């Protein structure tokens, strides 16, 4: 890319001042990277102008919604594109077809509130749903606590409006592949034949896990024949998602929960598959490491967590018949007790709410620790269900060997476990410790037949792992997909697929001696956003001012 270029002809903001760039240097996750500029197009038409300018000037663009992606896919050294003006109020519910049409900037929470008026919902429910944008959820194939029954975003996305790398707007839906645009012609002409020819190796190499958001979903695209499946989970590397059509589901009339206290991890490998067979709507794990950290927090006190369990499992059932739901909770409790696991069934609605609040408070509680810094380095692995206990044991062993505390929690029913490391960032050599943990845990995930990315996307954190997971033949297909959609390489370079001269996954940390300096007040504001889950806050407000470059070079 040339060192200087003309500014884009957009109506929205385009800022190159130091404060704006600093305000967008961080998202959730471990990175702080100063971008060259920040653009905020006013609408889809404005976005097409920006993309056309980027194509003409070979200027890379980094799509960004709320900035809550853990893998670093919404930060970078190029031009950050704040999509907050792309349909933030666009929510249209069709109760007759049980569908919704939303803008990319609409949050899951806003859709949930609008759909609930018609007794409908979008089942994937990330704990970040209050601020997570639906464009971001689509782009990472997000899921949540209910995914054990309802799956990830992929199952519920029916269509998407896309601004391509050519600056064209195209609608891509299930069973619909428009052929009149350059990007679509390139994909149809090159990618589909290659994917079809590689069917045996795709079946062999893709992990047999309940969830997988690593790489491009060649397996699902091969099965469905839909271009849409390549876009879901693509993290903005194939185009800008500007609107989505969703399939909705009726809200069940009743729910009930079971709390299980596990004395040791050994029963998990038998217990979790058996519980899954009962079709729960949620099956969450709170490891002892998590319980120790939150012990004494208001959320933990409210939830009644005071014991010395190796782990707690939170099981939820939903349905329209209260008798059936109650019978399932009793069966689950009886099954657990036969395996030597203590179980409390038929929790009250208030107890259910408190336990759910504790689980959803995990990331803010960890971000607010004062004696340690929580870093999401190995935070999204998913292993085959029957290997869950082995994976948690491996994480404990590896982190203890390196003297770094780890906090483990997540979606037991999917084998998708989140791990936050709590290194002492004042100790010499802590960066080497977390690099070693990253390498060793990744090796453990792959040896167990898992994927490093269950639901949060590869970002820049896990891009370098793709070849170890899939092998060179599959990664070559990934690169063909990327080149077909984005021949000039302007869309989120280095995300999902590493750049040839790219730095390691743990470069550009937001903490430590190597962290790049930003203004103190902006650093404080970004820290407060992380600690309080305030990702809905406008980063332009954090930066202050309304300065805008309107012409010339930058």
Coordinates of C-alpha atoms in Angstrom, one line a residue:
X1 CA 0.0 0.0 0.0
X2 CA 1.2 3.5 -0.8
X3 CA 2.3 5.5 2.2
X4 CA 0.0 8.4 1.2
X5 CA -3.4 8.4 -0.5
X6 CA -6.4 10.7 -1.1
X7 CA -9.1 10.7 1.5
X8 CA -12.4 8.8 0.7
X9 CA -15.3 10.7 -0.8
X10 CA -17.8 9.8 2.0
X11 CA -20.4 11.8 3.9
X12 CA -19.5 10.1 7.2
X13 CA -16.6 10.7 9.4
X14 CA -13.0 10.0 8.3
X15 CA -10.6 10.8 11.1
X16 CA -6.8 10.5 11.2
X17 CA -6.1 12.4 14.4
X18 CA -4.3 10.6 17.2
X19 CA -7.2 10.6 19.6
X20 CA -9.6 8.9 17.2
X21 CA -7.0 6.3 16.2
X22 CA -6.3 5.6 19.9
X23 CA -10.0 5.2 20.7
X24 CA -10.3 2.4 18.2
X25 CA -6.9 0.7 19.0
X26 CA -8.6 -1.9 21.3
X27 CA -11.5 -4.2 21.4
X28 CA -12.3 -7.1 23.6
X29 CA -9.4 -9.5 23.8
X30 CA -5.6 -9.0 24.1
X31 CA -4.6 -6.5 21.5
X32 CA -3.8 -2.8 21.2
X33 CA -3.0 -1.8 17.6
X34 CA -3.1 1.8 16.4
X35 CA -5.0 2.1 13.1
X36 CA -4.0 4.5 10.3
X37 CA -7.4 6.1 10.3
X38 CA -11.0 5.6 11.3
X39 CA -14.0 5.8 8.9
X40 CA -17.7 5.8 9.9
X41 CA -19.9 5.7 6.8
X42 CA -23.4 7.1 7.2
X43 CA -25.2 4.3 5.4
X44 CA -24.8 1.5 2.9
X45 CA -24.4 3.9 -0.1
X46 CA -21.6 5.7 1.8
X47 CA -20.0 2.3 2.6
X48 CA -19.9 1.4 -1.1
X49 CA -18.1 4.7 -1.8
X50 CA -15.6 3.9 0.9
X51 CA -15.0 0.3 -0.4
X52 CA -14.6 1.6 -4.0
X53 CA -12.1 4.1 -2.8
X54 CA -10.2 1.4 -0.9
X55 CA -10.2 -0.8 -4.0
X56 CA -8.8 2.0 -6.2
X57 CA -6.1 3.0 -3.7
X58 CA -5.3 -0.5 -2.4
X59 CA -6.2 0.6 1.2
X60 CA -7.1 -2.2 3.5
X61 CA -10.2 -1.9 5.6
X62 CA -11.0 -3.5 9.0
X63 CA -14.8 -3.9 9.6
X64 CA -15.9 -3.3 13.2
X65 CA -19.2 -3.5 15.0
X66 CA -19.3 -3.2 18.8
X67 CA -15.6 -4.2 19.1
X68 CA -16.4 -7.1 21.4
X69 CA -14.8 -9.8 19.3
X70 CA -12.2 -11.7 21.4
X71 CA -9.9 -12.9 18.6
X72 CA -8.7 -9.4 17.4
X73 CA -10.7 -9.4 14.2
X74 CA -11.9 -5.8 14.8
X75 CA -8.6 -4.1 15.4
X76 CA -5.7 -3.5 13.0
X77 CA -3.1 -1.1 11.6
X78 CA -5.2 -0.2 8.6
X79 CA -8.5 1.8 8.3
X80 CA -11.0 0.8 10.9
X81 CA -14.5 1.0 9.5
X82 CA -17.0 1.7 12.3
X83 CA -20.3 0.1 11.1
X84 CA -22.4 1.7 13.9
X85 CA -24.5 3.7 11.4
X86 CA -25.4 0.7 9.1
X87 CA -29.0 0.1 10.0
X88 CA -28.9 0.6 13.8
X89 CA -32.7 1.0 14.0
X90 CA -33.7 -1.5 11.3
X91 CA -35.7 -4.3 12.9
X92 CA -38.7 -5.6 11.0
X93 CA -40.5 -8.6 12.4
X94 CA -42.8 -10.8 10.3
X95 CA -44.7 -12.9 12.9
X96 CA -46.5 -14.8 10.2
X97 CA -43.3 -16.2 8.7
X98 CA -41.4 -16.1 11.9
X99 CA -38.6 -14.0 10.4
X100 CA -36.8 -10.7 11.1
X101 CA -34.9 -8.3 8.9
X102 CA -32.2 -6.4 10.8
X103 CA -29.5 -3.9 10.0
X104 CA -25.9 -5.0 10.8
X105 CA -25.6 -2.5 13.7
X106 CA -28.7 -3.8 15.5
X107 CA -27.8 -5.6 18.7
X108 CA -29.0 -9.1 19.7
X109 CA -30.7 -7.5 22.7
X110 CA -32.7 -5.1 20.5
X111 CA -33.9 -7.9 18.3
X112 CA -34.7 -10.0 21.3
X113 CA -36.9 -7.2 22.7
X114 CA -38.7 -6.6 19.4
X115 CA -39.3 -10.3 18.7
X116 CA -40.6 -10.9 22.2
X117 CA -43.5 -8.7 21.5
X118 CA -44.6 -11.5 19.1
X119 CA -43.5 -14.3 21.5
X120 CA -40.5 -15.0 19.2
X121 CA -36.8 -15.0 19.7
X122 CA -33.4 -15.6 18.0
X123 CA -32.2 -18.6 20.0
X124 CA -28.4 -18.0 19.8
X125 CA -27.8 -16.0 23.0
X126 CA -24.2 -14.9 23.5
X127 CA -23.4 -13.5 27.0
X128 CA -22.4 -10.3 25.2
X129 CA -25.9 -10.0 23.7
X130 CA -26.6 -6.6 25.2
X131 CA -24.1 -5.0 23.0
X132 CA -23.0 -7.6 20.4
X133 CA -24.2 -6.5 17.0
X134 CA -26.0 -8.9 14.7
X135 CA -23.5 -8.2 11.9
X136 CA -20.7 -9.2 14.3
X137 CA -22.6 -12.3 15.4
X138 CA -23.1 -13.3 11.8
X139 CA -19.5 -12.7 11.0
X140 CA -18.2 -15.0 13.8
X141 CA -21.0 -17.6 13.6
X142 CA -21.7 -16.8 17.2
X143 CA -23.7 -19.0 19.6
X144 CA -24.2 -18.9 23.3
X145 CA -25.5 -20.9 26.2
X146 CA -28.5 -22.4 24.2
X147 CA -26.3 -23.7 21.4
X148 CA -26.4 -27.2 22.8
X149 CA -30.0 -27.4 21.5
X150 CA -30.4 -24.6 19.0
X151 CA -26.9 -24.4 17.4
X152 CA -25.1 -21.3 16.2
X153 CA -26.0 -18.4 14.1
X154 CA -25.6 -20.5 10.9
X155 CA -28.8 -22.4 11.6
X156 CA -30.9 -19.2 11.9
X157 CA -29.5 -17.0 9.1
X158 CA -31.6 -17.0 6.0
X159 CA -30.0 -14.2 3.9
X160 CA -27.5 -11.4 4.1
X161 CA -26.9 -8.1 2.2
X162 CA -23.3 -7.8 1.3
X163 CA -21.1 -4.9 0.1
X164 CA -18.5 -6.8 -1.9
X165 CA -14.8 -5.8 -2.4
X166 CA -15.9 -4.4 -5.7
X167 CA -18.1 -1.9 -4.0
X168 CA -21.3 -3.6 -5.2
X169 CA -24.4 -4.5 -3.1
X170 CA -25.7 -8.0 -3.4
X171 CA -28.3 -10.1 -1.5
X172 CA -27.3 -13.7 -0.9
X173 CA -29.8 -16.1 0.5
X174 CA -30.5 -19.7 1.1
X175 CA -30.9 -21.4 -2.3
X176 CA -30.2 -18.0 -4.1
X177 CA -26.9 -17.3 -5.8
X178 CA -27.1 -14.1 -7.9
X179 CA -24.8 -14.3 -10.9
X180 CA -24.8 -10.8 -12.2
X181 CA -21.9 -9.3 -10.0
X182 CA -18.2 -9.8 -10.5
X183 CA -17.6 -11.3 -7.0
X184 CA -20.3 -13.9 -7.4
X185 CA -19.1 -14.9 -10.9
X186 CA -15.6 -15.3 -9.6
X187 CA -16.8 -17.5 -6.7
X188 CA -19.1 -19.6 -8.8
X189 CA -16.6 -20.0 -11.5
X190 CA -13.6 -21.0 -9.3
X191 CA -14.6 -22.0 -5.8
X192 CA -17.6 -24.3 -6.2
X193 CA -15.7 -26.7 -8.6
X194 CA -12.7 -26.7 -6.3
X195 CA -14.8 -27.4 -3.2
X196 CA -16.7 -30.2 -4.9
X197 CA -13.5 -31.8 -6.1
X198 CA -12.1 -31.7 -2.5
X199 CA -15.2 -33.2 -0.8
X200 CA -13.3 -36.3 0.5
X201 CA -10.5 -34.3 2.1
X202 CA -13.0 -31.8 3.5
X203 CA -14.9 -34.6 5.2
X204 CA -11.6 -36.0 6.6
X205 CA -10.0 -32.8 7.8
X206 CA -12.8 -30.8 9.3
X207 CA -13.1 -31.5 13.1
X208 CA -15.9 -33.6 14.4
X209 CA -17.0 -31.1 17.1
X210 CA -20.4 -29.6 18.0
X211 CA -19.2 -26.2 17.0
X212 CA -16.4 -24.8 14.7
X213 CA -15.9 -21.3 13.6
X214 CA -12.3 -21.8 12.3
X215 CA -11.5 -21.1 8.7
X216 CA -14.2 -20.8 6.0
X217 CA -17.1 -23.3 6.4
X218 CA -16.4 -25.4 3.3
X219 CA -18.1 -28.4 4.9
X220 CA -21.4 -26.6 5.4
X221 CA -21.2 -24.9 2.0
X222 CA -20.5 -28.3 0.4
X223 CA -23.6 -29.7 2.2
X224 CA -26.0 -26.8 1.5
X225 CA -24.7 -25.5 -1.8
X226 CA -25.3 -22.1 -0.4
X227 CA -22.8 -19.2 -0.9
X228 CA -24.2 -17.9 2.4
X229 CA -22.4 -20.5 4.4
X230 CA -19.1 -19.2 3.2
X231 CA -20.0 -15.7 4.5
X232 CA -21.2 -16.8 7.9
X233 CA -18.2 -16.8 10.2
X234 CA -16.0 -15.0 7.6
X235 CA -15.2 -12.1 10.0
X236 CA -15.5 -9.4 7.4
X237 CA -12.8 -10.9 5.2
X238 CA -15.1 -11.6 2.2
X239 CA -17.3 -8.5 2.3
X240 CA -19.2 -6.1 4.6
X241 CA -22.4 -7.6 5.9
X242 CA -25.0 -4.7 6.1
X243 CA -28.3 -6.5 6.8
X244 CA -29.5 -10.0 7.7
X245 CA -32.7 -12.0 7.5
X246 CA -33.2 -14.2 10.4
X247 CA -35.4 -17.2 11.2
X248 CA -37.0 -16.9 14.6
X249 CA -38.4 -19.4 17.0
X250 CA -41.3 -19.3 19.4
X251 CA -40.4 -18.6 23.0
X252 CA -41.1 -21.8 25.1
X253 CA -43.8 -21.5 27.8
X254 CA -41.7 -22.9 30.6
X255 CA -38.2 -23.7 31.7
X256 CA -36.5 -25.4 34.6
X257 CA -32.9 -25.9 35.7
X258 CA -30.7 -28.4 37.5
X259 CA -27.5 -27.5 39.3
X260 CA -24.9 -30.2 39.6
X261 CA -21.8 -30.2 41.8
X262 CA -19.0 -32.3 40.5
X263 CA -16.4 -33.5 43.1
X264 CA -13.8 -34.3 40.4
X265 CA -13.6 -34.1 36.6
X266 CA -13.6 -37.8 35.8
X267 CA -17.4 -38.2 35.5
X268 CA -17.7 -35.3 32.9
X269 CA -16.7 -37.5 29.9
X270 CA -19.7 -39.8 30.6
X271 CA -22.1 -37.3 32.2
X272 CA -22.1 -34.6 29.5
X273 CA -23.0 -36.9 26.6
X274 CA -25.7 -38.6 28.7
X275 CA -27.2 -35.2 29.6
X276 CA -27.0 -34.0 26.0
X277 CA -29.2 -37.0 25.0
X278 CA -32.0 -35.4 27.1
X279 CA -32.0 -32.4 24.7
X280 CA -31.4 -29.6 27.2
X281 CA -31.5 -26.0 26.0
X282 CA -28.4 -25.2 28.0
X283 CA -25.5 -27.1 29.7
X284 CA -22.9 -24.8 31.1
X285 CA -19.7 -25.4 33.1
X286 CA -18.2 -23.3 35.9
X287 CA -14.9 -24.8 36.8
X288 CA -13.4 -24.6 40.3
X289 CA -10.9 -22.1 38.9
X290 CA -13.9 -19.8 38.0
X291 CA -15.7 -20.4 41.3
X292 CA -12.5 -19.5 43.3
X293 CA -12.2 -16.1 41.4
X294 CA -15.8 -15.1 41.7
X295 CA -16.2 -16.3 45.3
X296 CA -17.3 -13.2 47.2
X297 CA -18.7 -11.3 44.3
X298 CA -22.3 -10.2 44.5
X299 CA -23.2 -12.5 41.6
X300 CA -21.7 -15.5 43.4
X301 CA -23.4 -14.7 46.7
X302 CA -26.7 -14.4 45.0
X303 CA -26.2 -17.7 43.2
X304 CA -25.4 -19.5 46.4
X305 CA -22.0 -20.7 45.3
X306 CA -20.0 -21.4 48.5
X307 CA -18.8 -25.0 48.3
X308 CA -15.6 -26.6 47.2
X309 CA -16.8 -28.4 44.1
X310 CA -14.3 -29.3 41.3
X311 CA -17.0 -27.8 39.0
X312 CA -20.6 -26.8 38.7
X313 CA -22.8 -27.8 35.8
X314 CA -25.9 -25.6 35.0
X315 CA -28.5 -27.6 33.1
X316 CA -31.6 -26.0 31.6
X317 CA -34.7 -27.5 29.9
X318 CA -37.4 -25.6 28.0
X319 CA -40.7 -26.6 26.5
X320 CA -44.4 -25.8 26.3
X321 CA -45.5 -28.6 28.6
X322 CA -44.6 -28.0 32.2
X323 CA -45.0 -31.7 33.1
X324 CA -42.5 -32.8 30.4
X325 CA -40.0 -30.2 31.4
X326 CA -40.3 -31.2 35.1
X327 CA -39.9 -34.9 34.2
X328 CA -36.7 -34.1 32.3
X329 CA -35.1 -32.3 35.2
X330 CA -35.8 -35.3 37.4
X331 CA -34.3 -37.7 34.9
X332 CA -31.2 -35.5 34.6
X333 CA -30.8 -35.3 38.4
X334 CA -31.2 -39.1 38.7
X335 CA -28.7 -39.7 36.0
X336 CA -26.2 -37.5 37.7
X337 CA -26.6 -39.1 41.1
X338 CA -26.1 -42.5 39.5
X339 CA -22.6 -41.2 38.5
X340 CA -21.9 -39.9 41.9
X341 CA -22.7 -36.3 41.1
X342 CA -24.7 -34.2 43.5
X343 CA -27.7 -32.6 41.8
X344 CA -30.4 -30.1 42.8
X345 CA -33.4 -30.1 40.5
X346 CA -36.4 -27.9 40.0
X347 CA -34.7 -24.7 40.9
X348 CA -36.9 -21.7 41.4
X349 CA -37.2 -19.0 38.7
X350 CA -35.2 -16.7 41.0
X351 CA -32.5 -19.3 41.5
X352 CA -32.3 -19.8 37.7
X353 CA -32.0 -16.1 37.2
X354 CA -29.2 -15.8 39.7
X355 CA -27.2 -18.7 38.3
X356 CA -27.6 -17.3 34.8
X357 CA -26.5 -13.9 35.9
X358 CA -23.3 -15.5 37.5
X359 CA -22.4 -17.2 34.2
X360 CA -23.0 -14.1 32.1
X361 CA -21.0 -12.0 34.6
X362 CA -17.9 -14.1 34.0
X363 CA -16.0 -11.8 31.6
X364 CA -16.7 -8.5 33.4
X365 CA -15.8 -10.0 36.8
X366 CA -12.5 -11.3 35.4
X367 CA -11.8 -8.0 33.6
X368 CA -12.3 -6.1 36.9
X369 CA -9.7 -8.1 38.9
X370 CA -7.1 -5.8 40.5
X371 CA -4.3 -8.2 41.3
X372 CA -4.1 -10.0 38.0
X373 CA -4.8 -9.1 34.3
X374 CA -7.2 -11.3 32.5
X375 CA -6.0 -12.2 29.0
X376 CA -8.1 -14.3 26.5
X377 CA -5.2 -16.2 24.9
X378 CA -6.7 -19.8 24.7
X379 CA -10.3 -18.8 25.2
X380 CA -12.4 -20.6 22.6
X381 CA -11.4 -24.2 22.0
X382 CA -14.0 -26.8 21.3
X383 CA -13.3 -30.5 21.6
X384 CA -15.5 -33.6 21.0
X385 CA -18.0 -33.9 23.8
X386 CA -16.5 -37.1 25.2
X387 CA -13.1 -35.4 25.6
X388 CA -14.2 -32.4 27.6
X389 CA -12.8 -33.7 30.9
X390 CA -9.5 -34.6 29.2
X391 CA -9.3 -31.1 27.8
X392 CA -10.0 -29.3 31.1
X393 CA -7.5 -31.5 32.8
X394 CA -4.9 -30.7 30.1
X395 CA -5.5 -26.9 30.5
X396 CA -5.1 -27.2 34.3
X397 CA -1.9 -29.2 33.9
X398 CA -0.3 -26.9 31.3
X399 CA -1.1 -23.7 33.1
X400 CA 0.0 -25.0 36.5
X401 CA 3.3 -26.2 35.0
X402 CA 4.0 -22.6 33.8
X403 CA 2.8 -21.0 37.0
X404 CA 0.0 -19.1 35.5
X405 CA -3.5 -19.1 37.0
X406 CA -6.3 -20.0 34.5
X407 CA -10.0 -19.5 34.8
X408 CA -12.2 -22.1 33.0
X409 CA -15.9 -21.8 32.2
X410 CA -18.2 -22.2 29.2
X411 CA -20.5 -24.4 27.2
X412 CA -20.0 -28.0 28.5
X413 CA -22.8 -29.3 26.3
X414 CA -20.8 -28.3 23.2
X415 CA -17.4 -29.1 24.5
X416 CA -16.6 -25.4 24.0
X417 CA -14.7 -24.1 27.0
X418 CA -13.5 -20.6 27.6
X419 CA -10.2 -20.0 29.3
X420 CA -8.9 -16.7 30.7
X421 CA -5.3 -16.6 31.8
X422 CA -4.4 -14.4 34.8
X423 CA -0.6 -13.8 34.4
X424 CA 1.4 -11.6 36.7
X425 CA 2.3 -8.9 34.2
X426 CA 4.8 -7.4 36.6
X427 CA 6.9 -10.6 36.6
X428 CA 9.8 -11.0 34.3
X429 CA 9.2 -13.4 31.4
X430 CA 5.4 -13.5 31.6
X431 CA 5.0 -13.1 27.9
X432 CA 7.1 -16.2 27.3
X433 CA 4.9 -18.1 29.7
X434 CA 1.6 -17.3 27.9
X435 CA 3.3 -18.0 24.5
X436 CA 4.3 -21.5 25.8
X437 CA 0.8 -22.0 27.1
X438 CA -0.7 -21.0 23.8
X439 CA 1.5 -23.5 21.9
X440 CA 1.0 -26.4 24.3
X441 CA -2.8 -26.0 24.7
X442 CA -3.2 -25.7 21.0
X443 CA -1.3 -28.9 20.6
X444 CA -3.6 -30.5 23.2
X445 CA -6.7 -29.3 21.4
X446 CA -5.6 -30.8 18.1
X447 CA -4.5 -34.1 19.7
X448 CA -8.0 -34.4 21.2
X449 CA -9.6 -33.9 17.8
X450 CA -10.8 -30.3 18.6
X451 CA -10.8 -26.9 17.0
X452 CA -9.2 -23.8 18.6
X453 CA -12.2 -21.7 17.5
X454 CA -15.7 -22.7 18.7
X455 CA -17.7 -19.6 18.4
X456 CA -15.6 -16.4 18.6
X457 CA -13.8 -16.5 15.2
X458 CA -10.1 -16.9 14.4
X459 CA -9.3 -13.2 14.3
X460 CA -5.6 -12.6 14.3
X461 CA -5.1 -14.7 17.4
X462 CA -5.7 -18.1 15.8
X463 CA -5.1 -17.5 12.1
X464 CA -1.7 -19.1 12.3
X465 CA -3.2 -22.3 13.7
X466 CA -5.3 -23.1 10.6
X467 CA -2.7 -25.0 8.8
X468 CA -2.0 -27.2 11.8
X469 CA -5.7 -27.9 12.1
X470 CA -6.6 -28.5 8.5
X471 CA -3.4 -29.1 6.6
X472 CA -2.1 -27.3 3.5
X473 CA -4.7 -28.5 1.0
X474 CA -7.6 -27.1 2.9
X475 CA -5.8 -23.9 3.7
X476 CA -5.1 -23.5 0.0
X477 CA -8.9 -23.8 -0.6
X478 CA -9.4 -21.1 2.1
X479 CA -7.0 -18.8 0.2
X480 CA -8.9 -19.5 -3.0
X481 CA -12.1 -18.4 -1.3
X482 CA -10.5 -15.3 0.0
X483 CA -9.0 -14.4 -3.4
X484 CA -12.3 -15.0 -5.2
X485 CA -14.2 -12.6 -3.0
X486 CA -11.4 -10.1 -2.4
X487 CA -8.8 -10.3 -5.2
X488 CA -7.0 -7.1 -4.0
X489 CA -6.8 -8.3 -0.4
X490 CA -8.3 -5.1 1.0
X491 CA -10.8 -6.8 3.5
X492 CA -9.4 -7.4 7.0
X493 CA -6.0 -8.7 5.9
X494 CA -4.3 -11.0 8.4
X495 CA -7.6 -12.1 9.9
X496 CA -8.5 -15.8 9.5
X497 CA -5.5 -16.3 7.2
X498 CA -2.1 -15.0 8.3
X499 CA -0.2 -12.6 6.1
X500 CA 3.1 -14.0 4.7
X501 CA 5.2 -11.6 6.7
X502 CA 2.8 -11.4 9.6
X503 CA 3.8 -11.2 13.2
X504 CA 3.1 -13.9 15.8
X505 CA -0.3 -14.2 17.5
X506 CA 0.8 -12.6 20.7
X507 CA 2.3 -9.4 19.2
X508 CA 0.7 -6.0 20.0
X509 CA -0.6 -6.9 23.5
X510 CA -2.6 -4.2 25.3
X511 CA -0.6 -4.7 28.5
X512 CA 3.0 -5.1 29.4
X513 CA 6.2 -3.2 28.6
X514 CA 5.6 -3.6 24.9
X515 CA 2.1 -2.0 24.8
X516 CA 2.0 1.0 22.6
X517 CA 1.2 4.3 24.4
X518 CA -2.2 6.0 24.0
X519 CA -3.6 9.0 25.9
X520 CA -4.2 8.3 29.6
X521 CA -7.9 9.3 29.5
X522 CA -8.6 7.1 26.5
X523 CA -6.8 4.2 28.0
X524 CA -8.9 4.6 31.2
X525 CA -12.1 4.8 29.1
X526 CA -11.2 1.7 27.2
X527 CA -10.4 -0.1 30.4
X528 CA -13.7 0.8 31.9
X529 CA -15.5 -0.4 28.7
X530 CA -13.8 -3.8 29.2
X531 CA -14.4 -4.1 32.9
X532 CA -18.0 -3.0 32.7
X533 CA -19.0 -4.7 29.4
X534 CA -19.7 -1.2 28.0
X535 CA -19.0 -2.1 24.3
X536 CA -22.1 -0.2 23.2
X537 CA -20.3 3.0 24.0
X538 CA -19.5 5.1 21.0
X539 CA -15.7 5.2 20.6
X540 CA -16.0 8.6 18.8
X541 CA -17.4 9.9 22.0
X542 CA -14.3 8.4 23.8
X543 CA -12.1 10.2 21.3
X544 CA -14.0 13.5 21.6
X545 CA -14.4 16.1 18.8
X546 CA -15.9 15.8 15.4
X547 CA -12.8 16.5 13.3
X548 CA -13.0 15.2 9.8
X549 CA -10.4 15.2 7.0
X550 CA -12.4 16.3 3.9
X551 CA -9.7 16.5 1.2
X552 CA -6.0 16.1 0.5
X553 CA -3.6 13.3 1.5
X554 CA -3.3 11.5 4.8

